């Protein structure tokens, strides 16, 4: 279904055009929202195939797909949180859309904390560690020191303190290059 939608959008319009990128992104956001995120990627690899540097939606015109999805008035935040956490497993920071996924992961952990914690609890410790590694992944992981300190002081995240610490230290020693 999703592949059909992607092919339809790109067969209808010229490829190298900001309008096309915006149209394609907005159409895809509407599709995800209207279908309860059923066709949203289920793995980081699949997400990257669509939205990474080699993906169809890498250059998405005037805004990031994940920000458009998160801010859409009809998006179901429960489903979005589950999808973002699931896709974040095995994630590694990359520019643009992948960075947008990471940004929404950050926003969910701060602005939708109880939802984030509840759905993070649906994952194994190994998956949670992988999600936290993606959370802190980047060119300059020390930029996340304030997030790390906030999480370590927050009693609501106490269950994850050792995992958060391990993921943060890993990324300090292994920045993305």
XYZ file of N, CA and C in Angstrom:
531
model
N 0.835 -1.195 0.000
C 0.000 0.000 0.000
C 0.876 1.254 0.000
N 1.830 1.316 0.934
C 2.697 2.488 1.019
C 3.522 2.635 -0.252
N 4.055 1.529 -0.739
C 4.848 1.597 -1.969
C 4.003 2.123 -3.124
N 2.766 1.691 -3.197
C 1.858 2.176 -4.233
C 1.665 3.681 -4.117
N 1.458 4.165 -2.888
C 1.286 5.595 -2.661
C 2.536 6.367 -3.072
N 3.692 5.868 -2.674
C 4.956 6.532 -3.011
C 5.134 6.602 -4.525
N 4.901 5.494 -5.194
C 5.047 5.484 -6.649
C 4.046 6.415 -7.316
N 2.823 6.429 -6.855
C 1.806 7.308 -7.423
C 2.222 8.770 -7.325
N 2.673 9.168 -6.135
C 3.049 10.562 -5.913
C 4.178 10.965 -6.861
N 5.188 10.112 -6.984
C 6.344 10.495 -7.778
C 6.133 10.314 -9.279
N 5.184 9.517 -9.671
C 4.886 9.420 -11.094
C 4.028 10.587 -11.573
N 3.367 11.265 -10.651
C 2.489 12.362 -11.002
C 3.219 13.695 -11.175
N 4.386 13.837 -10.593
C 5.081 15.128 -10.587
C 6.557 14.969 -10.932
N 7.178 16.041 -11.462
C 8.622 16.009 -11.715
C 9.389 15.828 -10.401
N 10.516 15.166 -10.448
C 11.243 14.813 -9.225
C 11.982 15.964 -8.554
N 12.673 16.779 -9.270
C 13.524 17.798 -8.652
C 12.795 19.125 -8.555
N 11.876 19.216 -7.642
C 11.007 20.372 -7.554
C 10.560 20.514 -6.103
N 10.754 21.691 -5.508
C 10.365 21.885 -4.113
C 8.878 21.638 -3.896
N 8.050 22.050 -4.866
C 6.618 21.801 -4.735
C 6.354 20.302 -4.642
N 7.019 19.529 -5.487
C 6.829 18.086 -5.484
C 7.222 17.508 -4.133
N 8.356 17.921 -3.603
C 8.796 17.421 -2.315
C 7.787 17.770 -1.224
N 7.312 19.003 -1.212
C 6.326 19.430 -0.224
C 5.011 18.682 -0.409
N 4.582 18.565 -1.649
C 3.345 17.849 -1.954
C 3.449 16.395 -1.520
N 4.561 15.762 -1.859
C 4.760 14.357 -1.506
C 4.779 14.182 0.011
N 5.491 15.060 0.696
C 5.579 14.972 2.155
C 4.214 15.186 2.791
N 3.498 16.222 2.355
C 2.186 16.509 2.932
C 1.190 15.397 2.645
N 1.272 14.824 1.458
C 0.401 13.704 1.109
C 0.712 12.493 1.983
N 1.981 12.247 2.211
C 2.375 11.113 3.043
C 1.960 11.339 4.496
N 2.135 12.543 5.011
C 1.699 12.853 6.383
C 0.197 12.603 6.504
N -0.577 13.104 5.562
C -2.034 12.906 5.592
C -2.367 11.419 5.533
N -1.639 10.681 4.704
C -1.863 9.234 4.604
C -1.592 8.551 5.946
N -0.464 8.861 6.569
C -0.140 8.255 7.863
C -1.201 8.581 8.910
N -1.606 9.846 8.986
C -2.594 10.263 9.980
C -3.933 9.577 9.719
N -4.386 9.587 8.483
C -5.692 9.011 8.143
C -5.751 7.502 8.325
N -4.609 6.842 8.264
C -4.560 5.385 8.402
C -3.995 4.932 9.741
N -3.982 5.831 10.713
C -3.512 5.459 12.050
C -2.086 4.944 12.074
N -1.239 5.478 11.212
C 0.184 5.130 11.115
C 0.413 3.657 10.764
N -0.587 3.010 10.187
C -0.455 1.579 9.851
C 0.676 1.308 8.862
N 0.915 2.226 7.934
C 1.963 2.035 6.937
C 3.279 2.704 7.320
N 3.354 3.251 8.512
C 4.589 3.903 8.947
C 5.680 2.842 9.069
N 6.907 3.187 8.722
C 7.986 2.196 8.824
C 8.037 1.558 10.218
N 8.427 0.298 10.239
C 8.474 -0.432 11.513
C 9.892 -0.669 12.015
N 10.888 -0.329 11.211
C 12.280 -0.481 11.636
C 13.072 0.750 11.211
N 14.212 0.942 11.844
C 15.077 2.050 11.463
C 15.564 1.873 10.026
N 15.862 0.650 9.655
C 16.328 0.383 8.291
C 15.275 0.809 7.268
N 14.035 0.442 7.496
C 12.958 0.812 6.583
C 12.773 2.327 6.563
N 12.828 2.949 7.738
C 12.706 4.400 7.815
C 13.813 5.066 7.001
N 15.032 4.570 7.143
C 16.178 5.119 6.423
C 16.043 4.926 4.914
N 15.487 3.783 4.507
C 15.290 3.542 3.073
C 14.365 4.585 2.454
N 13.398 5.061 3.227
C 12.488 6.086 2.727
C 13.017 7.498 2.943
N 13.605 7.752 4.112
C 13.902 9.122 4.520
C 15.382 9.423 4.732
N 16.248 8.432 4.583
C 17.685 8.652 4.717
C 18.258 9.316 3.469
N 19.567 9.469 3.429
C 20.229 10.175 2.327
C 19.910 9.589 0.958
N 19.714 8.295 0.881
C 19.397 7.649 -0.395
C 17.898 7.439 -0.566
N 17.106 7.881 0.401
C 15.668 7.644 0.368
C 14.904 8.599 -0.530
N 13.727 8.179 -0.893
C 12.860 8.959 -1.772
C 12.541 10.322 -1.170
N 12.328 10.355 0.137
C 11.897 11.585 0.794
C 13.037 12.316 1.511
N 14.271 12.052 1.146
C 15.400 12.692 1.836
C 15.292 14.211 1.793
N 15.114 14.787 0.614
C 14.987 16.232 0.471
C 13.498 16.554 0.450
N 12.984 16.992 1.578
C 11.528 17.113 1.680
C 11.045 18.555 1.630
N 11.717 19.391 0.892
C 11.224 20.746 0.671
C 11.232 21.612 1.915
N 10.073 22.150 2.245
C 9.999 23.221 3.241
C 9.823 22.766 4.686
N 9.967 21.513 4.987
C 9.835 21.106 6.379
C 10.050 19.617 6.551
N 10.384 19.265 7.745
C 10.674 17.877 8.069
C 9.386 17.088 8.252
N 9.323 15.939 7.655
C 8.155 15.076 7.749
C 7.784 14.791 9.200
N 8.738 14.473 10.045
C 8.416 14.097 11.420
C 7.823 15.262 12.200
N 8.304 16.485 11.960
C 7.723 17.647 12.626
C 6.313 17.890 12.131
N 6.093 17.719 10.832
C 4.752 17.874 10.263
C 3.812 16.817 10.852
N 4.303 15.612 10.999
C 3.492 14.533 11.549
C 3.175 14.788 13.023
N 4.193 15.151 13.794
C 4.002 15.406 15.231
C 3.025 16.560 15.463
N 3.098 17.588 14.643
C 2.269 18.773 14.864
C 0.913 18.705 14.160
N 0.665 17.629 13.435
C -0.622 17.500 12.745
C -1.739 17.404 13.794
N -2.794 18.212 13.651
C -3.837 18.253 14.679
C -4.582 16.935 14.883
N -4.576 16.059 13.882
C -5.324 14.810 14.004
C -4.451 13.598 14.306
N -3.150 13.806 14.495
C -2.278 12.654 14.752
C -2.591 12.069 16.133
N -2.569 10.758 16.210
C -2.756 10.054 17.471
C -1.377 9.945 18.128
N -1.161 10.706 19.200
C 0.171 10.738 19.836
C 0.566 9.392 20.431
N -0.390 8.601 20.875
C -0.069 7.266 21.392
C 0.550 6.433 20.285
N -0.102 6.411 19.131
C 0.421 5.639 18.004
C 1.745 6.207 17.505
N 1.864 7.531 17.479
C 3.106 8.154 17.031
C 4.250 7.830 17.988
N 3.993 7.906 19.281
C 5.037 7.587 20.261
C 5.507 6.145 20.099
N 4.565 5.227 19.972
C 4.932 3.813 19.755
C 5.766 3.659 18.488
N 5.344 4.325 17.420
C 6.053 4.215 16.140
C 7.461 4.795 16.239
N 7.591 5.956 16.866
C 8.907 6.602 16.995
C 9.841 5.739 17.834
N 9.351 5.206 18.935
C 10.195 4.345 19.769
C 10.605 3.091 19.002
N 9.672 2.463 18.322
C 9.966 1.241 17.571
C 11.014 1.504 16.488
N 10.847 2.595 15.745
C 11.768 2.904 14.653
C 13.132 3.350 15.177
N 13.183 3.870 16.384
C 14.439 4.349 16.957
C 15.392 3.220 17.342
N 14.877 2.008 17.459
C 15.737 0.861 17.783
C 16.753 0.690 16.659
N 18.010 0.615 17.034
C 19.149 0.496 16.108
C 19.394 1.763 15.305
N 18.815 2.885 15.736
C 18.985 4.143 15.029
C 20.349 4.772 15.229
N 20.772 5.521 14.223
C 22.012 6.280 14.254
C 21.713 7.640 13.638
N 22.196 8.686 14.258
C 21.933 10.040 13.770
C 22.415 10.201 12.342
N 21.606 10.868 11.539
C 21.949 11.321 10.195
C 21.244 12.659 10.016
N 21.659 13.411 9.041
C 21.056 14.729 8.796
C 19.616 14.598 8.309
N 18.913 15.715 8.387
C 17.580 15.914 7.825
C 16.516 15.026 8.447
N 15.899 14.133 7.666
C 14.739 13.394 8.162
C 15.073 12.483 9.348
N 16.250 11.886 9.357
C 16.636 11.018 10.471
C 16.828 11.879 11.716
N 17.432 13.031 11.531
C 17.560 13.989 12.622
C 16.176 14.418 13.109
N 15.227 14.564 12.195
C 13.858 14.906 12.564
C 13.217 13.837 13.430
N 13.484 12.569 13.116
C 13.001 11.464 13.946
C 13.585 11.579 15.349
N 14.877 11.851 15.418
C 15.536 12.003 16.715
C 14.968 13.208 17.475
N 14.710 14.301 16.771
C 14.113 15.476 17.411
C 12.772 15.136 18.054
N 11.942 14.375 17.353
C 10.631 14.006 17.895
C 10.800 13.061 19.077
N 11.793 12.203 19.034
C 12.101 11.349 20.187
C 12.408 12.224 21.401
N 13.205 13.273 21.207
C 13.538 14.204 22.286
C 12.292 14.914 22.802
N 11.479 15.421 21.883
C 10.264 16.156 22.264
C 9.318 15.254 23.051
N 9.135 14.037 22.580
C 8.245 13.111 23.284
C 8.738 12.843 24.703
N 10.059 12.718 24.866
C 10.604 12.426 26.205
C 10.437 13.606 27.155
N 10.296 14.811 26.610
C 10.173 16.016 27.436
C 8.721 16.465 27.587
N 8.033 16.624 26.479
C 6.692 17.209 26.503
C 5.577 16.179 26.688
N 5.873 14.938 26.405
C 4.893 13.861 26.535
C 5.508 12.742 27.377
N 6.091 13.142 28.499
C 6.911 12.244 29.311
C 6.171 10.992 29.762
N 4.979 11.123 30.304
C 4.278 9.945 30.824
C 3.951 8.964 29.690
N 3.569 9.486 28.545
C 3.305 8.659 27.375
C 4.588 7.959 26.926
N 5.665 8.726 26.859
C 6.971 8.203 26.451
C 7.413 7.076 27.386
N 7.340 7.294 28.680
C 7.776 6.297 29.659
C 6.904 5.046 29.577
N 5.595 5.236 29.453
C 4.693 4.089 29.366
C 5.029 3.203 28.174
N 5.284 3.810 27.024
C 5.550 3.011 25.828
C 6.997 2.534 25.761
N 7.909 3.246 26.380
C 9.277 2.741 26.491
C 9.276 1.456 27.316
N 8.384 1.384 28.303
C 8.257 0.192 29.140
C 7.783 -1.040 28.393
N 7.275 -0.881 27.187
C 6.852 -2.015 26.362
C 8.042 -2.702 25.687
N 9.217 -2.112 25.825
C 10.415 -2.638 25.165
C 11.322 -3.347 26.163
N 12.111 -4.274 25.649
C 13.098 -4.953 26.480
C 14.187 -3.953 26.881
N 15.005 -4.331 27.850
C 16.115 -3.460 28.242
C 17.085 -3.242 27.083
N 17.319 -4.276 26.280
C 18.210 -4.130 25.125
C 17.639 -3.143 24.106
N 16.342 -3.219 23.868
C 15.707 -2.276 22.953
C 15.729 -0.863 23.534
N 15.463 -0.748 24.840
C 15.506 0.573 25.490
C 16.906 1.173 25.373
N 17.926 0.348 25.581
C 19.303 0.823 25.434
C 19.543 1.335 24.013
N 19.066 0.596 23.033
C 19.230 1.002 21.635
C 18.504 2.321 21.357
N 17.316 2.482 21.920
C 16.563 3.732 21.768
C 17.334 4.882 22.394
N 17.862 4.672 23.600
C 18.630 5.737 24.259
C 19.927 6.027 23.508
N 20.550 5.020 22.924
C 21.748 5.288 22.106
C 21.398 6.203 20.950
N 20.255 5.957 20.307
C 19.823 6.837 19.218
C 19.507 8.230 19.765
N 18.919 8.299 20.927
C 18.576 9.576 21.553
C 19.815 10.478 21.661
N 20.943 9.888 22.064
C 22.183 10.642 22.279
C 23.130 10.615 21.083
N 22.744 9.972 20.001
C 23.603 9.828 18.833
C 23.773 11.173 18.118
N 24.964 11.404 17.571
C 25.184 12.622 16.808
C 26.649 12.938 16.618
N 26.884 14.005 15.868
C 28.254 14.457 15.638
C 28.901 14.930 16.930
N 28.091 15.559 17.780
C 28.587 16.145 19.032
C 27.711 15.668 20.186
N 27.873 14.410 20.616
C 26.999 13.876 21.656
C 27.104 14.630 22.989
N 28.199 15.337 23.206
C 28.298 16.122 24.439
C 27.296 17.275 24.449
N 26.701 17.597 23.282
C 25.636 18.600 23.236
C 24.401 18.146 24.007
N 24.322 16.860 24.291
C 23.167 16.316 25.012
C 23.410 16.213 26.516
N 24.452 16.869 26.999
C 24.765 16.786 28.429
C 23.604 17.282 29.286
N 22.962 18.368 28.890
C 21.847 18.879 29.691
C 20.670 17.894 29.677
N 20.421 17.238 28.553
C 19.385 16.201 28.511
C 19.761 15.049 29.434
N 21.011 14.633 29.349
C 21.491 13.542 30.204
C 21.298 13.898 31.682
N 21.705 15.082 32.064
C 21.564 15.505 33.467
C 20.093 15.586 33.876
N 19.250 16.096 33.001
C 17.807 16.174 33.284
C 17.235 14.779 33.504
N 17.560 13.859 32.621
C 17.047 12.494 32.733
C 17.549 11.800 33.998
N 18.812 12.026 34.337
C 19.388 11.366 35.514
C 18.821 11.919 36.826
N 18.341 13.147 36.805
C 17.744 13.752 38.003
C 16.246 13.467 38.117
N 15.645 13.058 37.042
C 14.193 12.880 36.998
C 13.801 11.529 37.593
N 13.080 11.531 38.712
C 12.686 10.256 39.335
C 11.759 9.426 38.448
N 11.055 10.056 37.526
C 10.183 9.301 36.621
C 10.979 8.416 35.672
N 12.225 8.778 35.446
C 13.100 7.987 34.583
C 14.048 7.093 35.382
N 13.839 6.955 36.674
C 14.750 6.189 37.548
C 14.985 4.770 37.043
N 13.946 4.131 36.543
C 14.070 2.764 36.030
C 15.116 2.676 34.913
N 15.323 3.773 34.210
C 16.207 3.780 33.044
C 17.560 4.442 33.297
N 17.819 4.875 34.518
C 19.059 5.617 34.781
C 20.314 4.863 34.340
N 20.417 3.592 34.669
C 21.637 2.860 34.285
C 21.729 2.705 32.766
N 20.604 2.511 32.102
C 20.587 2.369 30.640
C 20.925 3.709 29.983
N 20.338 4.792 30.496
C 20.605 6.131 29.961
C 22.093 6.457 30.100
N 22.645 6.178 31.276
C 24.065 6.459 31.523
C 24.949 5.675 30.550
N 24.657 4.390 30.399
C 25.443 3.536 29.503
C 25.359 4.055 28.051
N 24.158 4.426 27.608
C 23.977 4.918 26.236
C 24.683 6.256 26.028
N 24.586 7.136 27.004
C 25.226 8.443 26.898
C 26.745 8.291 26.828
N 27.309 7.489 27.700
C 28.767 7.269 27.699
C 29.207 6.613 26.387
N 28.426 5.659 25.903
C 28.765 5.023 24.632
C 28.883 6.083 23.526
N 27.898 6.964 23.444
C 27.903 7.972 22.383
C 29.004 9.006 22.557
N 29.367 9.320 23.789
C 30.497 10.229 23.998
C 31.776 9.629 23.414
N 31.907 8.324 23.533
C 33.094 7.630 23.044
C 33.005 7.219 21.575
N 31.800 7.296 20.988
C 31.585 6.868 19.607
C 30.715 7.880 18.850
N 31.170 9.114 18.715
C 30.348 10.089 17.969
C 30.210 9.670 16.503
N 29.110 10.073 15.901
C 28.883 9.789 14.473
C 29.863 10.620 13.661
N 30.484 10.036 12.696
C 31.434 10.758 11.818
C 31.082 10.573 10.387
